Short mmCIF file of C-alpha atoms in Angstrom, two decimals:
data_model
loop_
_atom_site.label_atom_id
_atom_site.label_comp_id
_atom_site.label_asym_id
_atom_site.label_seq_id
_atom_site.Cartn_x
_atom_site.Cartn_y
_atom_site.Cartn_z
CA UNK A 21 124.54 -47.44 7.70
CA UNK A 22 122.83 -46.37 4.95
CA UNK A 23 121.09 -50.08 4.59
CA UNK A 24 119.85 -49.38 7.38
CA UNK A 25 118.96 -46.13 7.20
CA UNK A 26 116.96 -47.41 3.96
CA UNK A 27 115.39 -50.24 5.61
CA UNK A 28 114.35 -47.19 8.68
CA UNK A 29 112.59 -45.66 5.70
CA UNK A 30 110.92 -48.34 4.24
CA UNK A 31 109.78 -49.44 7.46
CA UNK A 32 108.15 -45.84 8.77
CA UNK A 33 106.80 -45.31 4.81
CA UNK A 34 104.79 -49.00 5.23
CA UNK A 35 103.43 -48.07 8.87
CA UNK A 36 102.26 -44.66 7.66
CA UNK A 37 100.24 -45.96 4.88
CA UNK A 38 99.04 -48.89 7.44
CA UNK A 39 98.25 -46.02 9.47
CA UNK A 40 96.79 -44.04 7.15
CA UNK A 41 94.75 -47.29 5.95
CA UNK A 42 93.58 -47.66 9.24
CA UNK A 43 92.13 -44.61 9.69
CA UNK A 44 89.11 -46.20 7.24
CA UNK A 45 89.01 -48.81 10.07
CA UNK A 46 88.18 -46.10 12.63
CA UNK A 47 85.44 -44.66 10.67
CA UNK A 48 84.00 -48.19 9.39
CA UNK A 49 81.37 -48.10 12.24
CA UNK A 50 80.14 -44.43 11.60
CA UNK A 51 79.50 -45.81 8.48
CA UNK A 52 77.73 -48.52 8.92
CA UNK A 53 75.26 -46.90 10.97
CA UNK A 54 74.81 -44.20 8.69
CA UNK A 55 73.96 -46.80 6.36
CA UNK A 56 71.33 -48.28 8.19
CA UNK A 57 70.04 -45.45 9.31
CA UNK A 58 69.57 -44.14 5.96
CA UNK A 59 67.83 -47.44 5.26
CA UNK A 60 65.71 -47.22 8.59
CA UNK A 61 64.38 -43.83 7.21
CA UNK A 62 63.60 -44.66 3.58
CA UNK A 63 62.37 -48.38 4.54
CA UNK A 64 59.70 -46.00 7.04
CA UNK A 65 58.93 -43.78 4.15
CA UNK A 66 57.74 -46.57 1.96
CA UNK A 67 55.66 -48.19 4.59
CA UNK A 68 53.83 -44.71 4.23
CA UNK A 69 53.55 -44.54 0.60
CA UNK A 70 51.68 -48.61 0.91
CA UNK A 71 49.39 -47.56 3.82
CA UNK A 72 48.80 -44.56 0.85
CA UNK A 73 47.80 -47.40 -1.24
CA UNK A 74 50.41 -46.20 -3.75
CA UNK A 75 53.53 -47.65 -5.79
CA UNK A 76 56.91 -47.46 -4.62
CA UNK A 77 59.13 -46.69 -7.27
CA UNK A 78 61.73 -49.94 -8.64
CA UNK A 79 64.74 -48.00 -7.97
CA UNK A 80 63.55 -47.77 -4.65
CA UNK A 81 62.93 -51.17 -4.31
CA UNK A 82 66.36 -52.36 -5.71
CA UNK A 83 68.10 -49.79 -3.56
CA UNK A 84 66.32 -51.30 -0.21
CA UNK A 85 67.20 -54.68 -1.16
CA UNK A 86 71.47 -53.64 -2.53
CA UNK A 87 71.51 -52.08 1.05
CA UNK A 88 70.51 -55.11 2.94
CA UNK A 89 73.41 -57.19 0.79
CA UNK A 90 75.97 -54.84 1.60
CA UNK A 91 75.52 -54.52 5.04
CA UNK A 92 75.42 -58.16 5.91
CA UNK A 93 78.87 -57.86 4.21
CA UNK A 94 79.96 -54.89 6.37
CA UNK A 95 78.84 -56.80 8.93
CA UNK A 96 80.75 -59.87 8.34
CA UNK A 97 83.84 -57.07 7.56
CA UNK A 98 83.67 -56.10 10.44
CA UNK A 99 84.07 -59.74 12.79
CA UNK A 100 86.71 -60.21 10.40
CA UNK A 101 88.33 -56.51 11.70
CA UNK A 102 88.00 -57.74 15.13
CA UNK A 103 89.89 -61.24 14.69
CA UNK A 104 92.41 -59.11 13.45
CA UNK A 105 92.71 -57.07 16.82
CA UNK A 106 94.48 -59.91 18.32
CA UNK A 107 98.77 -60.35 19.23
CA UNK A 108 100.84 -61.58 16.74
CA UNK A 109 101.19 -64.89 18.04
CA UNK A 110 103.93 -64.93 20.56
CA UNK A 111 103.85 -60.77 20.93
CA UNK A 112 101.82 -58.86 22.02
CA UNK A 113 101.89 -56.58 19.34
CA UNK A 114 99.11 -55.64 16.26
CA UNK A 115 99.13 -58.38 13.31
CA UNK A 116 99.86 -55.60 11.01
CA UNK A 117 99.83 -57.68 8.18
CA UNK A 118 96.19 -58.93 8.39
CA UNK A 119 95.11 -55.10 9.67
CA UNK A 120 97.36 -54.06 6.24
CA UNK A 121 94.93 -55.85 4.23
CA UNK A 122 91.68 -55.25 6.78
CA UNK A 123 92.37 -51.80 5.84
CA UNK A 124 93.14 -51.79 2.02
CA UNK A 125 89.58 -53.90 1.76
CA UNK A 126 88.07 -51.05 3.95
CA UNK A 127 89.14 -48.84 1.54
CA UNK A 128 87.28 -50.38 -1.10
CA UNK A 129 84.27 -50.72 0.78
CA UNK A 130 84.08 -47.30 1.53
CA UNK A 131 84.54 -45.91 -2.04
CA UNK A 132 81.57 -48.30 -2.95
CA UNK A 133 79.43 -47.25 0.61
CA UNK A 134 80.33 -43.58 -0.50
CA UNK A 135 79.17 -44.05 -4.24
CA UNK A 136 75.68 -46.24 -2.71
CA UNK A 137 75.04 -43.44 -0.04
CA UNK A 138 74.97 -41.27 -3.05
CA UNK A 139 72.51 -43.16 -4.73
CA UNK A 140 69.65 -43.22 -2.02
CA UNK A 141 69.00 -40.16 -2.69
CA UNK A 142 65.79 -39.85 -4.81
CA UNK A 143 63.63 -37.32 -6.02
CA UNK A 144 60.38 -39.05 -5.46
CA UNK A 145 59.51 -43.04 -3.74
CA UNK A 146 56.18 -43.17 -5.25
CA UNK A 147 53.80 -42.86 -7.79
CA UNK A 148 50.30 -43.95 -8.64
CA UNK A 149 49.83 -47.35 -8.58
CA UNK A 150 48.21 -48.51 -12.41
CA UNK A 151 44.79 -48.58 -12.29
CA UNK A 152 44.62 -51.57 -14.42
CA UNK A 153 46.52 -53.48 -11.67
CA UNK A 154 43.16 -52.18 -9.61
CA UNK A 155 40.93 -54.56 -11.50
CA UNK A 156 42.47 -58.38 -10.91
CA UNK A 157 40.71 -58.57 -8.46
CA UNK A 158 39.55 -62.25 -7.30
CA UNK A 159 35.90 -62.64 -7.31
CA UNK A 160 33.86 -65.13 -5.89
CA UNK A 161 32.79 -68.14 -8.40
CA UNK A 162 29.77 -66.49 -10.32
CA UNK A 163 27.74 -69.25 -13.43
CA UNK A 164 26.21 -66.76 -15.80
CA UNK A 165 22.75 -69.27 -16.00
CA UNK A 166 20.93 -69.24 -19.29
CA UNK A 167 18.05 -67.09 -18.54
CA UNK A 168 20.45 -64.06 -17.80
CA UNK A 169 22.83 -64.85 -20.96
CA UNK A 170 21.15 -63.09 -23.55
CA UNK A 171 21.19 -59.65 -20.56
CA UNK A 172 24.43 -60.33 -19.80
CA UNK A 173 25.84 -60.11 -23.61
CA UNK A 174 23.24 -56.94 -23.86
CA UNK A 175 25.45 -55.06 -21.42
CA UNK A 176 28.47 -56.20 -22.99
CA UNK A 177 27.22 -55.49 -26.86
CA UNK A 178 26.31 -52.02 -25.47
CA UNK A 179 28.94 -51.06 -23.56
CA UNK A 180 31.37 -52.01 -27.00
CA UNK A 181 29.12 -49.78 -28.76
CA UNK A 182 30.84 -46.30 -29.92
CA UNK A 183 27.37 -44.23 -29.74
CA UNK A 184 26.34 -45.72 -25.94
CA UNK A 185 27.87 -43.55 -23.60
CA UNK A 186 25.65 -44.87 -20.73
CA UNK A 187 24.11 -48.27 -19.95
CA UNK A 188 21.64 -49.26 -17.38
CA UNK A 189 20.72 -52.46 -15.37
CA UNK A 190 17.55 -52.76 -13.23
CA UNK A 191 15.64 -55.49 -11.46
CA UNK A 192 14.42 -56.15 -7.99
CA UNK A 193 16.62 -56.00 -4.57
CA UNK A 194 19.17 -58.98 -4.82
CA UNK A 195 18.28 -60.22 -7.64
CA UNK A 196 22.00 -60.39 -8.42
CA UNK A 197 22.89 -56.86 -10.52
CA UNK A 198 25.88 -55.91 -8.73
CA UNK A 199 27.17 -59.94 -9.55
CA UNK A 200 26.36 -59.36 -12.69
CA UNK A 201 28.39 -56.08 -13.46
CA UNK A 202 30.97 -57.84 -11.58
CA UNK A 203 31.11 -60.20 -14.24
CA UNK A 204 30.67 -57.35 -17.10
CA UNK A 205 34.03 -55.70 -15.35
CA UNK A 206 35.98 -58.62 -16.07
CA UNK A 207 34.59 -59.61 -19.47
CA UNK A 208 35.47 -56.05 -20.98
CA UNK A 209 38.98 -55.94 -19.08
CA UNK A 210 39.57 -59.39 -20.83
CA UNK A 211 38.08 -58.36 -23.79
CA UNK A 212 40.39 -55.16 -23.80
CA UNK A 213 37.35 -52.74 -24.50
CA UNK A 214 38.50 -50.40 -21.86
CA UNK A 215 42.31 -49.09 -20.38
CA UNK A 216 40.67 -47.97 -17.05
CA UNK A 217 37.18 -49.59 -15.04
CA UNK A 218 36.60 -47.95 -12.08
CA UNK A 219 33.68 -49.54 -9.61
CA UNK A 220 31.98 -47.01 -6.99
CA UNK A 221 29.06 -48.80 -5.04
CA UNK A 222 27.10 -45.62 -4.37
CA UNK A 223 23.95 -47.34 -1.78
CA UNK A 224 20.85 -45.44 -0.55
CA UNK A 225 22.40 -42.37 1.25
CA UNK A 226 24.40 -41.21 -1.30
CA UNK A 227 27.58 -38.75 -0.28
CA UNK A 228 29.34 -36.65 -3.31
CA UNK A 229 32.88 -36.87 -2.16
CA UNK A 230 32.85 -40.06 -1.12
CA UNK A 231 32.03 -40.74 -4.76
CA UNK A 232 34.65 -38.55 -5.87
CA UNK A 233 37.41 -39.86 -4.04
CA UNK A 234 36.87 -43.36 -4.14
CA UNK A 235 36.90 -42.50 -8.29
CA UNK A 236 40.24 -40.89 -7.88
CA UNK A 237 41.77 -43.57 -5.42
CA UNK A 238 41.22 -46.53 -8.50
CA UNK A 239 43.09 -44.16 -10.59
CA UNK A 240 45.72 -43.76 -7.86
CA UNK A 241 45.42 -40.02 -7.47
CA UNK A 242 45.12 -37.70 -4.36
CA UNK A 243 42.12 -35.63 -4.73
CA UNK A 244 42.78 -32.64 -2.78
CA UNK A 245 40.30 -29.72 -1.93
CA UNK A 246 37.30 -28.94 0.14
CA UNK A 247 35.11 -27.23 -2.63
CA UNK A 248 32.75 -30.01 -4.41
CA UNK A 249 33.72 -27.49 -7.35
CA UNK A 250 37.10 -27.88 -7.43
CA UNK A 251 36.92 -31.56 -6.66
CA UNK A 252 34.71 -32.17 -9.87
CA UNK A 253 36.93 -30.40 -12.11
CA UNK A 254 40.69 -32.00 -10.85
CA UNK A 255 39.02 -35.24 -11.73
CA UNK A 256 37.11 -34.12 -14.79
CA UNK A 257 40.77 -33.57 -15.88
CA UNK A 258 42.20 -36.49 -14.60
CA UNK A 259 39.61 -39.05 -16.34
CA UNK A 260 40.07 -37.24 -19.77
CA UNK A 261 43.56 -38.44 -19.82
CA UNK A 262 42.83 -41.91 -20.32
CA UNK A 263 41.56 -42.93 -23.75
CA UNK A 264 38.86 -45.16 -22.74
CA UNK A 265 37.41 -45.56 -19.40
CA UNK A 266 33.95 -47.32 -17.87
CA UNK A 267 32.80 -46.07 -14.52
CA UNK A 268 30.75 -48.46 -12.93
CA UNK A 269 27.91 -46.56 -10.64
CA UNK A 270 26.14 -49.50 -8.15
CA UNK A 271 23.28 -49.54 -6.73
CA UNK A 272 21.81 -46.03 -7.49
CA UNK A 273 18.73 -44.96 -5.36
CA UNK A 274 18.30 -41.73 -6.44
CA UNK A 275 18.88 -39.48 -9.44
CA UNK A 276 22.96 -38.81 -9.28
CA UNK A 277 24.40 -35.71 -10.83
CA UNK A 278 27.21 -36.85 -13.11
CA UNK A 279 28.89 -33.59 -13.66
CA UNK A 280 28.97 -32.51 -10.13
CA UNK A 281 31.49 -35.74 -9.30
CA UNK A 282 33.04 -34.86 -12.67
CA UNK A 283 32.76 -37.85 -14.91
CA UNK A 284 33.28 -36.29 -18.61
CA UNK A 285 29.66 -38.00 -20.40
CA UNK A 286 28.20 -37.59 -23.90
CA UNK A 287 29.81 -34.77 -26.27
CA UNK A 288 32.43 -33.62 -23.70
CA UNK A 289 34.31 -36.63 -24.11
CA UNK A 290 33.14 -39.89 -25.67
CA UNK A 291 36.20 -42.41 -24.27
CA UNK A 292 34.43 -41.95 -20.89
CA UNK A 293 31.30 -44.43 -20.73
CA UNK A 294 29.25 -45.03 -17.40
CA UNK A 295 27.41 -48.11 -16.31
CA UNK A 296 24.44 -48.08 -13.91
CA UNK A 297 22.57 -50.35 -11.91
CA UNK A 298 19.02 -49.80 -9.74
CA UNK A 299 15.97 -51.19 -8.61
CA UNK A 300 14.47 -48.53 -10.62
CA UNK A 301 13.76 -48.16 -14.23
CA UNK A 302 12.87 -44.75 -13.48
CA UNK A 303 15.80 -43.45 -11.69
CA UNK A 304 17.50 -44.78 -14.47
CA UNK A 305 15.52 -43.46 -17.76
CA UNK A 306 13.88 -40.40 -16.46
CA UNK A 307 16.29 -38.91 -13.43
CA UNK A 308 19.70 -39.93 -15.43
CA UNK A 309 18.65 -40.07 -19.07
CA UNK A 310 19.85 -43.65 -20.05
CA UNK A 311 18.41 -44.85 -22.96
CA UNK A 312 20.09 -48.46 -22.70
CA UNK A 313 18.59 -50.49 -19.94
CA UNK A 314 18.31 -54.33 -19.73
CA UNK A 315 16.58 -56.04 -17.21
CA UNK A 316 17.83 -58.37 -14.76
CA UNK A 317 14.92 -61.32 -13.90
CA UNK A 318 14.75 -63.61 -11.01
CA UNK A 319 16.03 -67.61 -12.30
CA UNK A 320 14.01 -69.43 -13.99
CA UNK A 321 13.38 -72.62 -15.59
CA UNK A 322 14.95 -74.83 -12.71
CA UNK A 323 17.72 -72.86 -12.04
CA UNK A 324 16.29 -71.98 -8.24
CA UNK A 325 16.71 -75.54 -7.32
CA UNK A 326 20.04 -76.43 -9.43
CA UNK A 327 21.34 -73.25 -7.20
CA UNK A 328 20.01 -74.36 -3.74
CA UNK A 329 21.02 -78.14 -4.38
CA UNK A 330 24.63 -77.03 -5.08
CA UNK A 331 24.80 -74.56 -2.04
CA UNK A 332 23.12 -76.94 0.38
CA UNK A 333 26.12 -79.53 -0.16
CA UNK A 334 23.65 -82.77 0.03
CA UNK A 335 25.34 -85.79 -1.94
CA UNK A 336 22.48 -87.93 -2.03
CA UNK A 337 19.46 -84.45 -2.62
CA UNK A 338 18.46 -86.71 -6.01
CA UNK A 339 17.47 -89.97 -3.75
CA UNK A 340 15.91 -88.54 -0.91
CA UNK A 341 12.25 -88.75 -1.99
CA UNK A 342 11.21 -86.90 1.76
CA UNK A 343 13.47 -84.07 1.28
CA UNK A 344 12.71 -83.26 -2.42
CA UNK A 345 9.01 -82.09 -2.10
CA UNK A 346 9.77 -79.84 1.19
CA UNK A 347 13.00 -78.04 -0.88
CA UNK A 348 11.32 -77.39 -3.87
CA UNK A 349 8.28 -75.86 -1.94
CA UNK A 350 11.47 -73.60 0.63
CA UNK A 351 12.74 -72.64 -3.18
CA UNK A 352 9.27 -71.05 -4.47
CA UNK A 353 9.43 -69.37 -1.42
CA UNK A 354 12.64 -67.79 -2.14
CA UNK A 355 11.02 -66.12 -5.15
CA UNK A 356 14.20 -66.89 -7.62
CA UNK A 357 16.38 -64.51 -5.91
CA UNK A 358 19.59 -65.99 -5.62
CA UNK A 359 20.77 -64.70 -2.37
CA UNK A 360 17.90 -66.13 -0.91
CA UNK A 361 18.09 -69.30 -2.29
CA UNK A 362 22.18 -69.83 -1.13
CA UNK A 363 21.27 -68.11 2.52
CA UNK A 364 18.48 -70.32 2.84
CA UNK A 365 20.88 -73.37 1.23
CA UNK A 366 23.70 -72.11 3.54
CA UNK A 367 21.01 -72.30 6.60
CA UNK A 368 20.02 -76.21 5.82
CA UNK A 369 24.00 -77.16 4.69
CA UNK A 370 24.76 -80.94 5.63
CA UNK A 371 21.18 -80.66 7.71
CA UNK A 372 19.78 -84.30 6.80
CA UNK A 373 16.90 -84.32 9.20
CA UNK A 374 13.79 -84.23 8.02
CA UNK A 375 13.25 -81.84 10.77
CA UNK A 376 15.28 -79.17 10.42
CA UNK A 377 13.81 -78.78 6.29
CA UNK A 378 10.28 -78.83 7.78
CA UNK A 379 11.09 -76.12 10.58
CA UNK A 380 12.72 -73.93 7.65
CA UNK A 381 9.34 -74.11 4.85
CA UNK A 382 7.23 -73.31 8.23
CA UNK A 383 9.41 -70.46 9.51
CA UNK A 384 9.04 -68.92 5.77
CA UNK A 385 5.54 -69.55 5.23
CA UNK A 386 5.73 -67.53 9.28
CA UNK A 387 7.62 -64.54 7.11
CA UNK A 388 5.24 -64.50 4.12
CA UNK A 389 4.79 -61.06 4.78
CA UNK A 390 8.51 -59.61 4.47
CA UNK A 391 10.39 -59.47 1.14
CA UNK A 392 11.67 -62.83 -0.32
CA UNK A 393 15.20 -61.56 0.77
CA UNK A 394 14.61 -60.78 4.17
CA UNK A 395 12.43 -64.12 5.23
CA UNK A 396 15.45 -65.59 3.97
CA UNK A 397 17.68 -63.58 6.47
CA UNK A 398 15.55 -64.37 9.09
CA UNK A 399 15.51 -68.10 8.51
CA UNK A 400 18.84 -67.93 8.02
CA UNK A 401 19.29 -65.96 11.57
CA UNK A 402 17.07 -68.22 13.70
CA UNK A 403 19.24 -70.91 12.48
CA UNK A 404 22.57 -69.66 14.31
CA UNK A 405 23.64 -70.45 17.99
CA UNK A 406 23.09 -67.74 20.96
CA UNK A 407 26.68 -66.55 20.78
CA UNK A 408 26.45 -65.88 16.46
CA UNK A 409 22.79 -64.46 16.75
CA UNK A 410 24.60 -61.84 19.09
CA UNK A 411 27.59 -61.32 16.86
CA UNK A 412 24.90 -60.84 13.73
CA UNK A 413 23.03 -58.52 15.28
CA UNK A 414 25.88 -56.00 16.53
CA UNK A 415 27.80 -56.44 13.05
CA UNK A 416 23.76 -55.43 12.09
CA UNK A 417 23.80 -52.27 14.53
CA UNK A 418 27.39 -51.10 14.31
CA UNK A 419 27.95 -49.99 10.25
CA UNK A 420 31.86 -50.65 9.18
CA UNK A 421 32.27 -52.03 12.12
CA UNK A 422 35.71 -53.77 12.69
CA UNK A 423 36.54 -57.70 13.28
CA UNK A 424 38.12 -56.82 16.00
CA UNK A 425 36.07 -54.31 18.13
CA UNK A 426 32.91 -56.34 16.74
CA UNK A 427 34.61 -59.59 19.00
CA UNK A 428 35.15 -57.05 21.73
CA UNK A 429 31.45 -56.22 22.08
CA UNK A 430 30.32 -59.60 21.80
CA UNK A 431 32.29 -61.15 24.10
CA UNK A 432 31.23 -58.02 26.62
CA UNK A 433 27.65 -58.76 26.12
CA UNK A 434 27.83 -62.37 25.73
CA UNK A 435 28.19 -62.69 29.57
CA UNK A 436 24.67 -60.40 30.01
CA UNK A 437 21.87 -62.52 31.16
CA UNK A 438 19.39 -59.25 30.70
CA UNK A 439 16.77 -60.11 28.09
CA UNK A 440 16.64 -56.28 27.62
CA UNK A 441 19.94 -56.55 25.67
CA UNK A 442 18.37 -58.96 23.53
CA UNK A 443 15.21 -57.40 22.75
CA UNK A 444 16.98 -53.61 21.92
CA UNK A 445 19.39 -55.67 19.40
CA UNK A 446 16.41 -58.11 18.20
CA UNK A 447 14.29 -54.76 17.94
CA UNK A 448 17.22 -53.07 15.90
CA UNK A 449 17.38 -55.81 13.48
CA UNK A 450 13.59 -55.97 12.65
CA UNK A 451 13.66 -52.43 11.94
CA UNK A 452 16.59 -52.58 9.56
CA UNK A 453 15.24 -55.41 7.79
CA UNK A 454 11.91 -53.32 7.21
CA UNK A 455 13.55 -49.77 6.13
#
């Protein structure tokens, strides 16, 4: 009797710890979708913080990625829990056994789901992305040519000097400066003269906060506030924290008032240097006060036609004795600008007729009287089908327009057999081209 009534108490001791095991089987599910929603939420948070442009934090990362691991395990856990569910074979009675060990895994898993719930909790997801990981940025194949060398390692020898706090470029429109500071960015980031360069294109109608912010976004910083005050002075503060930074200011029209955006120049801090570019020498010298400016010249010395015989893409340019005459007499016309020589080369590309280069040196000898830059635009323009002319001219109309609602229009207007639609977009275009 008292075998038995041992064997009663074994037997009642093992099914209340299965059952109180098995409790942790109840609750698995709750779990698991408190787990995922917790990742739901924190995976929508950092979506957020990239549209922000910012960082999110590694620990972040690592905890996103652990939480995808361990619920494809809970996952699999749980099949496994319901294979377990069935009779024990001949009865029709709970395998206790497998549910015995089910539940003693279960326990595990929710010590170490309790311990990882713990850690998604974080103070902060973000932080400022590092503005050096701002300036890797892939640019287009650029061949500093010989006649710009000795301007090119002006900028640089200036810029690496400790009493130039400001450095200028000038030279006529397209005549390649922003290319050109392009190329100064990433020789000094190479060259390690700098921890921070921060490129603003400024362009004719110049706005202040624009500036400001696009300044602060490089250093991956909010700028906050209304007042053009307090605006200047959160990022005067900002920029004297880094030891040695280059603020690259394109494309300057008009005289731009550095301590109203807040860059720190001359005695109030000397790790902050500024580089300039304009079509004016006097915007430069006179309205901004920089004493270092280097000009930019048009190619020279047969570098026009080494450019357009590369961009036009023609194998056999050195044999064809018709062709050579008419493209050297289309490259004079370009003036040694270099955009005009590629978007007239781009124009003529794979074009073998004799034709088509004849049509082009008449068309610009037709445009004598625009700029160099602009003939070559227009060349460039009659050269494209119906359909592209359209799509040119609304990307011409619409500023910052999108891909998208720039197909949209065309494809709207394309079907328009009104010449009036043509002549207010031709119209348009002209009158861009001349302001």
């Amino acid at each position: 009797m008292e075998i038995v009534s041992g064997f009663a108490g074994t037997v009642v001791l093992t099914i209340g710890k299965i059952g109180h095991q098995l409790k942790y089987l109840y609750c698995y599910k709750d779990n698991i979708e408190q787990l995922q929603l917790i990742k739901d939420r924190l995976q929508n948070s950092v979506e957020v913080v990239k549209r922000k442009n910012e960082e999110v934090v590694v620990d972040v990362r690592n905890w996103l990625n652990d939480a995808d691991v361990l619920l494809k395990i809970m996952k699999e856990f749980n099949g496994n829990n319901g294979q377990a569910k069935t009779g024990c074979s001949k009865w029709s009675c709970p395998n206790l056994w497998s549910r015995h060990q089910l539940s003693r895994k279960a326990t595990k898993m929710m010590e170490a789901i309790s311990k990882f719930l713990v850690g998604g909790k974080f103070e902060g997801i973000s932080q400022p992305k590092d503005p050096q990981k701002l300036l890797a940025l892939p640019m287009t194949e650029f061949k500093v040519y010989k006649s710009r060398e000795s301007t090119f390692n002006q900028v640089v020898e200036a810029l690496a000097n400790p009493n130039v706090n400001m450095v200028g470029v000038y030279g006529l429109g397209s005549v390649g400066k922003s290319t050109l500071v392009d190329q100064v960015n990433k020789k000094v980031v190479e060259d390690q003269l700098f921890s921070v360069v921060v490129p603003v294109t400024v362009k004719q109608n110049q706005v202040l906060d624009k500036i400001q912010k696009k300044i602060a976004e490089t250093l991956g910083f909010e700028l906050g506030g209304e007042n053009e005050i307090l605006r200047a002075r959160s990022l005067l503060a900002r920029l004297k924290e880094e030891k040695s930074i280059l603020v690259i200011l394109d494309d300057l029209w008009e005289v731009l008032d550095l301590k109203k955006i807040g860059l720190p120049i001359g005695n109030d801090n000397k790790g902050c240097k500024v580089l300039l570019t304009s079509r004016n020498l006097d915007v430069l010298s006179t309205g901004m006060g920089c004493k270092s400016n280097f000009q930019l010249k048009v190619l020279s010395e047969g570098e026009p036609l080494e450019l357009f015989k590369k961009m036009s893409e023609l194998d056999d340019f050195d044999k064809n004795t018709e062709l050579q005459p008419i493209a050297t007499k289309i490259v004079e016309l370009c003036g040694g600008l270099p955009i005009s020589i590629v978007t007239v080369a781009g124009a003529l590309r794979n074009k073998k007729e004799l034709h088509h280069w004849k049509d082009a040196l008449q068309r610009l000898r037709n445009n004598m009287g625009m700029e160099h830059v602009n003939a070559s635009m227009r060349l460039s323009y009659d050269f494209l089908s119906p359909k592209l002319k359209l799509t040119f001219l609304l990307g011409a109309m619409i500023p910052n327009v999108s891909l998208n609602d720039l197909l949209k229009y065309g494809k709207g207007l394309a079907y328009s057999t009104d010449p009036t639609v043509w002549k207010v977009l031709e119209l348009d275009y002209v009158r861009r081209l001349a302001s």
